Coordinates of C-alpha atoms and ligand atoms in Angstrom, one line a residue:
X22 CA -11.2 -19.7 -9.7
X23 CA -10.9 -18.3 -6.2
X24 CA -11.8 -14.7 -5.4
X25 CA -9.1 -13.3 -2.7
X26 CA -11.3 -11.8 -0.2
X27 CA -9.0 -8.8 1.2
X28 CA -12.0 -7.3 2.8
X29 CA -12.3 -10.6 5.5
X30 CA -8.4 -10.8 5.3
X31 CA -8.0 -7.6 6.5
X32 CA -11.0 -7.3 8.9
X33 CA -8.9 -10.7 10.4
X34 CA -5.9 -9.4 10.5
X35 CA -7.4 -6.2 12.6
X36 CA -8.8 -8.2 15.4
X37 CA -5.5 -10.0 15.2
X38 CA -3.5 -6.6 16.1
X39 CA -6.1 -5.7 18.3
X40 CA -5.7 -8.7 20.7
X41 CA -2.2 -8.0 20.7
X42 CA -2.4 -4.1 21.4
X43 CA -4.7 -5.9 24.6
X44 CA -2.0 -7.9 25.8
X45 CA 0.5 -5.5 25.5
X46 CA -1.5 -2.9 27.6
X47 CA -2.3 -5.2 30.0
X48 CA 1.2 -6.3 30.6
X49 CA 1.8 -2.2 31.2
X50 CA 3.3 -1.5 27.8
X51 CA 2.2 1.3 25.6
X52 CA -0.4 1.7 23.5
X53 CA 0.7 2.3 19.8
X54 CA 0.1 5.6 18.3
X55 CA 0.3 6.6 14.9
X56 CA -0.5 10.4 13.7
X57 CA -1.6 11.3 10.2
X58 CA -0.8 14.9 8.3
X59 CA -3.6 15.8 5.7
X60 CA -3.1 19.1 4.3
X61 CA -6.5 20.4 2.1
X62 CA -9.8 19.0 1.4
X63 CA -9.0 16.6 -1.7
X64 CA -12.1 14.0 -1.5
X65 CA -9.8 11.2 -1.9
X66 CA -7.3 12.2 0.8
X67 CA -10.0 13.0 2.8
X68 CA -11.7 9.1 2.6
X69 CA -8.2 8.1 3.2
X70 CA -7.2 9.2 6.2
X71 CA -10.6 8.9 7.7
X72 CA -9.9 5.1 7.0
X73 CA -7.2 5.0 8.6
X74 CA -8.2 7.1 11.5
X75 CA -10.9 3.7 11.7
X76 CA -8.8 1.2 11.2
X77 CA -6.4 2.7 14.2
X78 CA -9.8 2.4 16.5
X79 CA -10.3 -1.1 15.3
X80 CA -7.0 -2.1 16.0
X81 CA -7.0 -0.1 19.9
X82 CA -4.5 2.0 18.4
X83 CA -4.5 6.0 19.7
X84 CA -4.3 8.6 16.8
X85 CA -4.3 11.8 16.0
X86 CA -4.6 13.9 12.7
X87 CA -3.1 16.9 12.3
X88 CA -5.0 18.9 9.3
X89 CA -3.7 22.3 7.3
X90 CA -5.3 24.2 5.1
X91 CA -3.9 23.9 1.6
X92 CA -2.0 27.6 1.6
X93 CA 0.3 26.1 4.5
X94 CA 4.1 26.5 3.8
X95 CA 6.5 24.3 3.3
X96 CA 8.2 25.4 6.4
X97 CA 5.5 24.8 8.9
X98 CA 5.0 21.6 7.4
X99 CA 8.5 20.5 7.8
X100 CA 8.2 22.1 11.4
X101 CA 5.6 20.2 12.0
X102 CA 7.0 16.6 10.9
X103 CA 10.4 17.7 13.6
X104 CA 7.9 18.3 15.8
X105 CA 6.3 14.7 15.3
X106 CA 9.9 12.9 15.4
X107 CA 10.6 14.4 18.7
X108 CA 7.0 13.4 20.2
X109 CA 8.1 10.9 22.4
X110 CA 4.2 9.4 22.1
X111 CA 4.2 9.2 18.7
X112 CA 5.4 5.9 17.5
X113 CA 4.8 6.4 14.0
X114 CA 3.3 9.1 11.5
X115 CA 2.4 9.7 8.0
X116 CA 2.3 12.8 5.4
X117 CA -1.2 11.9 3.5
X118 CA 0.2 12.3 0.0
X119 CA -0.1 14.4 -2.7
X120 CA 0.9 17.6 -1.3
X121 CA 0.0 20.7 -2.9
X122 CA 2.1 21.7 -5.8
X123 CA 3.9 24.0 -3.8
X124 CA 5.8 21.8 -1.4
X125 CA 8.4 19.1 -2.1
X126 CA 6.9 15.6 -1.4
X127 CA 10.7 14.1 -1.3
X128 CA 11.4 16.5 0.7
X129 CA 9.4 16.0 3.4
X130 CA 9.5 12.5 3.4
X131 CA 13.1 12.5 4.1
X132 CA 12.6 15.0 6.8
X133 CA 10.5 12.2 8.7
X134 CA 12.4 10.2 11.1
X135 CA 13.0 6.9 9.2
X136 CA 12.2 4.9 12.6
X137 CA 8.8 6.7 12.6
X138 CA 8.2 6.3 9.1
X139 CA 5.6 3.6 8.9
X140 CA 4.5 4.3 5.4
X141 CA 7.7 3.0 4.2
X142 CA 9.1 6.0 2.0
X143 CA 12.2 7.2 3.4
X144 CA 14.8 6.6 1.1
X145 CA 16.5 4.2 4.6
X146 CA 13.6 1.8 4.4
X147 CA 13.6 2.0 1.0
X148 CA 17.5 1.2 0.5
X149 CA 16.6 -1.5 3.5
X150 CA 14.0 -3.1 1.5
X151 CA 16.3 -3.3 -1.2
X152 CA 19.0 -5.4 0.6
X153 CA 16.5 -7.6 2.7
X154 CA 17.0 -5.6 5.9
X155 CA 14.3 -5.2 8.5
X156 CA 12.3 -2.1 7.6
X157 CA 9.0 -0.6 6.9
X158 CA 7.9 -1.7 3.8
X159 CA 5.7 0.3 2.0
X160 CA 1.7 -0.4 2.6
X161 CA -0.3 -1.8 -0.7
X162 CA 3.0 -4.1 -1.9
X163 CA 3.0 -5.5 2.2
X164 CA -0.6 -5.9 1.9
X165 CA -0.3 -8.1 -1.5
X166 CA 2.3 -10.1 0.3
X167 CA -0.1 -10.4 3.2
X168 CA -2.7 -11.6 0.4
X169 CA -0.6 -14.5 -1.7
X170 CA 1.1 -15.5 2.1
X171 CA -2.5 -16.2 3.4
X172 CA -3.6 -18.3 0.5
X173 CA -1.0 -20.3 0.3
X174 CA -0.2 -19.3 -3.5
X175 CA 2.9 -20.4 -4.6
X176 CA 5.3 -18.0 -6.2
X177 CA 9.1 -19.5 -6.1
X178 CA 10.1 -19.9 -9.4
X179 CA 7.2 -18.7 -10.8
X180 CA 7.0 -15.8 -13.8
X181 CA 5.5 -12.5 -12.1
X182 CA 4.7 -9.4 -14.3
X183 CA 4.6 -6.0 -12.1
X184 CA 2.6 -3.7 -14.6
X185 CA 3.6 -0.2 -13.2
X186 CA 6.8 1.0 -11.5
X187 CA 6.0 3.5 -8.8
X188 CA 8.1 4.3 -5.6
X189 CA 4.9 3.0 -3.8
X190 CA 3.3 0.1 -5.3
X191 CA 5.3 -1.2 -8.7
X192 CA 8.8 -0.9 -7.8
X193 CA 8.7 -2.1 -3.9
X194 CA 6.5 -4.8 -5.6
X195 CA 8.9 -5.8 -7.4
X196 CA 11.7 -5.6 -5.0
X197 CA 9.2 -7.8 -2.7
X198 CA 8.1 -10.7 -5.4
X199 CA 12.3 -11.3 -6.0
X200 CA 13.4 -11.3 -2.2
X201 CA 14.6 -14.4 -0.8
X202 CA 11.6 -15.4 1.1
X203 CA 8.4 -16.7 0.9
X204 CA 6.4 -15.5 -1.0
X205 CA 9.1 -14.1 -3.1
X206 CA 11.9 -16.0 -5.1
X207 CA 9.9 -15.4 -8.0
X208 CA 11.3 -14.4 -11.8
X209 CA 9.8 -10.9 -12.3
X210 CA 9.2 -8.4 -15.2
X211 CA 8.6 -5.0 -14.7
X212 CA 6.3 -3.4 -17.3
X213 CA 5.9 0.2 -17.9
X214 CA 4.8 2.9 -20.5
X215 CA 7.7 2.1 -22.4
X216 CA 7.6 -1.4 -22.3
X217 CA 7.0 -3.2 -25.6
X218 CA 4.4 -6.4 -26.0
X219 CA 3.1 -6.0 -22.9
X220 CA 0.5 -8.2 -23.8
X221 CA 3.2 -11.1 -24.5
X222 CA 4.7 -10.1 -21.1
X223 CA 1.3 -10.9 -19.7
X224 CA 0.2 -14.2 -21.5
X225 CA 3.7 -15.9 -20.5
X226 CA 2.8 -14.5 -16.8
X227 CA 2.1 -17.0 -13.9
X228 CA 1.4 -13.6 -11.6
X229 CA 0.1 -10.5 -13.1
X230 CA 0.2 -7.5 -10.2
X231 CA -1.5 -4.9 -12.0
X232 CA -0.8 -1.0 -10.8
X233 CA -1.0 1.4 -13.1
X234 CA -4.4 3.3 -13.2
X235 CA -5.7 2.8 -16.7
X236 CA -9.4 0.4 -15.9
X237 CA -9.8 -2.5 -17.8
X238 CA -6.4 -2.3 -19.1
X239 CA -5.8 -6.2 -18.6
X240 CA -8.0 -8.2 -20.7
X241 CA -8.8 -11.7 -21.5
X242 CA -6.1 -12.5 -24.0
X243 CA -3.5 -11.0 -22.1
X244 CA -4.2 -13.7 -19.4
X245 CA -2.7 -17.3 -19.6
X246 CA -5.4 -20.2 -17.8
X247 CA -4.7 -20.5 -14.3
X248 CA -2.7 -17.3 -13.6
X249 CA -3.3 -15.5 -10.4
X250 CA -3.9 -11.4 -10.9
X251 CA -4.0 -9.4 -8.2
X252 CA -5.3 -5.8 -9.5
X253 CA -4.1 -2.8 -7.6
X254 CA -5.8 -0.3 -10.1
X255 CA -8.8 1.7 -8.0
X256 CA -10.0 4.4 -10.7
X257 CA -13.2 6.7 -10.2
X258 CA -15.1 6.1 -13.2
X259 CA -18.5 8.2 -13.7
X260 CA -21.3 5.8 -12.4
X261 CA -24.7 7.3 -12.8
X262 CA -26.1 4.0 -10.9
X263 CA -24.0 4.7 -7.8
X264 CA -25.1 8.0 -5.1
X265 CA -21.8 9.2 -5.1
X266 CA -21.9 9.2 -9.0
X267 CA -18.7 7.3 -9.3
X268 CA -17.6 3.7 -8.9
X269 CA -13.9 2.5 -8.3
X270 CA -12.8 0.7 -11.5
X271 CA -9.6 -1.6 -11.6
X272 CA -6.5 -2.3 -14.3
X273 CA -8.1 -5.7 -14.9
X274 CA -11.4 -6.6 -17.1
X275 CA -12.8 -8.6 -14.2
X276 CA -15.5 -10.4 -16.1
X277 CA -13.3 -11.8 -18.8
X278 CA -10.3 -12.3 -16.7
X279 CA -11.5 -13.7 -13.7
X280 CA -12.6 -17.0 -15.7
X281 CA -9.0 -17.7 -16.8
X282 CA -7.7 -17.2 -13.3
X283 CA -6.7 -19.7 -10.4
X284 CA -7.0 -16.6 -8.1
X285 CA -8.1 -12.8 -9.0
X286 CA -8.8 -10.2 -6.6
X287 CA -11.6 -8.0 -6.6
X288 CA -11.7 -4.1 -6.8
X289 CA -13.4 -3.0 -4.6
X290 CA -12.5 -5.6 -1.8
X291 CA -9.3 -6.9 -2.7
X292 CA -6.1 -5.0 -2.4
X293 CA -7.8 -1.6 -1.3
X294 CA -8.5 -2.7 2.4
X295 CA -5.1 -4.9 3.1
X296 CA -3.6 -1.4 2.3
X297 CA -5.0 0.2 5.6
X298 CA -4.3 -2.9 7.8
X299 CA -0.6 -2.9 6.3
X300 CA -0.1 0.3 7.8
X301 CA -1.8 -1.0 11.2
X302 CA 1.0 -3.4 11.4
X303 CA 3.8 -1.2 10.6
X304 CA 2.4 1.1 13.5
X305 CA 2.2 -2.3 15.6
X306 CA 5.5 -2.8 14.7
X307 CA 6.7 0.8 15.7
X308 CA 4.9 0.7 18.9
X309 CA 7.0 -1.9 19.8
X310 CA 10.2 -0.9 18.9
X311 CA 10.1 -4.0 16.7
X312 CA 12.4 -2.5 14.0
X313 CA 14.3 0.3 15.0
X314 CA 15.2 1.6 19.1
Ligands
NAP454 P1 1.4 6.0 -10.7 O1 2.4 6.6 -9.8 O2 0.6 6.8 -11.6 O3 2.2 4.9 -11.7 C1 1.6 4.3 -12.7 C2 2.6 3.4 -13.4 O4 1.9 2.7 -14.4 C3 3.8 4.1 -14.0 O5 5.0 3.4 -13.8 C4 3.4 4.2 -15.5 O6 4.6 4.1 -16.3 C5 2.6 2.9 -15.7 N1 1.7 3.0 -16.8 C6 0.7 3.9 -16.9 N2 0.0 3.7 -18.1 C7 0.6 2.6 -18.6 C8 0.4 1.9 -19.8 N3 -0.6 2.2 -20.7 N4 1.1 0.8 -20.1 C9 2.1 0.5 -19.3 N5 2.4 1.1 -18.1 C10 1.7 2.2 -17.8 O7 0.4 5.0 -9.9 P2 0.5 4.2 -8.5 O8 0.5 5.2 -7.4 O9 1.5 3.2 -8.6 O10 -0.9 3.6 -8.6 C11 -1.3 2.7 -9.6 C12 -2.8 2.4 -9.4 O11 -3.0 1.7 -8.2 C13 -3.8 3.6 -9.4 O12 -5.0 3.2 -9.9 C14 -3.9 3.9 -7.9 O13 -5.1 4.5 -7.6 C15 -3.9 2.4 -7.4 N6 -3.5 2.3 -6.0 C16 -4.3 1.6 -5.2 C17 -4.0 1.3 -3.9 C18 -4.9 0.5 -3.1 O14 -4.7 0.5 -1.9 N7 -5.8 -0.3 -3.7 C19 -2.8 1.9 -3.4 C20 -2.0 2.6 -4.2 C21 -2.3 2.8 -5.5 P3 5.7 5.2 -16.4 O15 6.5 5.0 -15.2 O16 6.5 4.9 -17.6 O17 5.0 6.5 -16.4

């Protein structure tokens, strides 16, 4: 069994970018910069964009957050992301998501300029992804491509089981794992909470990509020998043993999966940090004009 290390993947792939951002500055070019939007104080958002606001520093990038209070309107928010596609300077930006209850998260994700929109969510890069056009694709499914590309694991032909279909990780997954490309060309199943025998789904998987926030859903007979899982679940579960009182728990039952597999990754330290450096290279790839004028 190898473990996928995404925590040495990604800190790789960040000095990677960084060299480049170097060479592009000292040829005279531009510096990417990405902005990030966090309205309120919800712990999770909060870790998150700080994260990212690090991982832009790593990678020479500038950035900027732009923070509300949760009470803002869904006006000055929208104001705010016209104001951000017009900023010359900004190559690319990002609405931390979930919003507060009171403003439409579609709605201001397709008020963001689809050329700026380097978290992949417009319903353009979307609709590109779909059809195998250049685009931004979506950060944790990039980041799992990033993952199986890097260690060489084989997945044309192969039987891959997407547990979860969400705009952001399942279904772009999914669109990814059946492209024409490599990795890709695989045969894939998309499981959800209408799904029946999702266990036999599983067992006749060669990929499992776990991604639907229940921990330890995936357990050792649901595995067949030699599969690879990749486990996009991060759950806080109570952790008395931990400062913060919490722990991040993943879809899969590590201990009696992991055995079975040919490669599993870890949670923490697997999927969680090629997330962030997905979104480094989708800002690389703005600040260069590398997609869209
Ligand atoms: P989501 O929007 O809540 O979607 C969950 C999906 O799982 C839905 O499609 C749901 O089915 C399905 N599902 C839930 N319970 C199920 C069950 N018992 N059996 C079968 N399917 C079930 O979640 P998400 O945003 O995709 O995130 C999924 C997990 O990945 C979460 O733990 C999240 O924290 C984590 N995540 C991690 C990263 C990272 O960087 N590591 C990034 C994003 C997300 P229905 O559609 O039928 O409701």
């Amino acid at each position: 069994m190898t473990l996928i290390d995404g925590k040495a993947v990604s800190a790789q792939i960040k000095q990677e970018i960084a060299a480049e951002v170097e060479q592009i500055v000292a040829a005279g070019g531009k510096r990417p910069h990405l902005a990030a939007i966090l309205v309120g104080h919800d712990g999770g958002s909060e870790t998150y964009v700080a994260n990212k606001v690090k991982a832009c520093e790593a990678c020479g990038f500038k950035s900027s957050l732009i923070r509300y209070e949760a009470d803002v309107t869904e006006a000055e928010l929208l104001a705010k992301v016209e104001e951000l596609n017009q900023d010359a300077d900004v190559d690319g930006f990002i609405v931390q998501l979930p919003l507060p209850k009171h403003i439409s998260e579609q709605k201001v994700i397709e008020a963001i300029d689809y050329r700026k929109d380097v978290d992949g969510f417009h319903p353009i890069n979307v609709g590109r992804l779909a059809i195998g056009l250049p685009c931004y694709v979506s950060a944790t499914p990039n980041g799992i491509m990033e993952l199986l590309r890097r260690y060489n694991i084989e997945t044309s032909g192969k039987k891959c089981v997407v547990l979860g279909r969400s705009n952001i990780v399942g279904k772009p997954m999914a669109t990814l794992m059946m492209q024409k490309t490599n990795p890709g060309d695989a045969t894939v199943t998309v499981c959800h909470s209408h799904s029946k025998d999702l266990k036999k789904e599983c067992r006749e998987a060669d990929i499992i990509i776990a991604a639907i926030g229940r921990p330890d859903f995936v357990t050792g007979d649901m595995v067949k020998e030699g599969a690879v899982v990749i486990d996009v679940g991060t759950t806080r579960v109570p952790d008395a043993t931990k400062k913060s009182g919490f722990r991040l728990n993943g879809d899969v039952k590590f201990s009696e999966v992991a055995p079975k597999c040919s490669f599993i990754t870890p949670v923490p330290g697997g999927v969680g940090p090629m997330t962030i450096v997905s979104l480094m290279k989708n800002t690389l790839l703005a600040g260069k004009k590398a997609i869209y004028q």
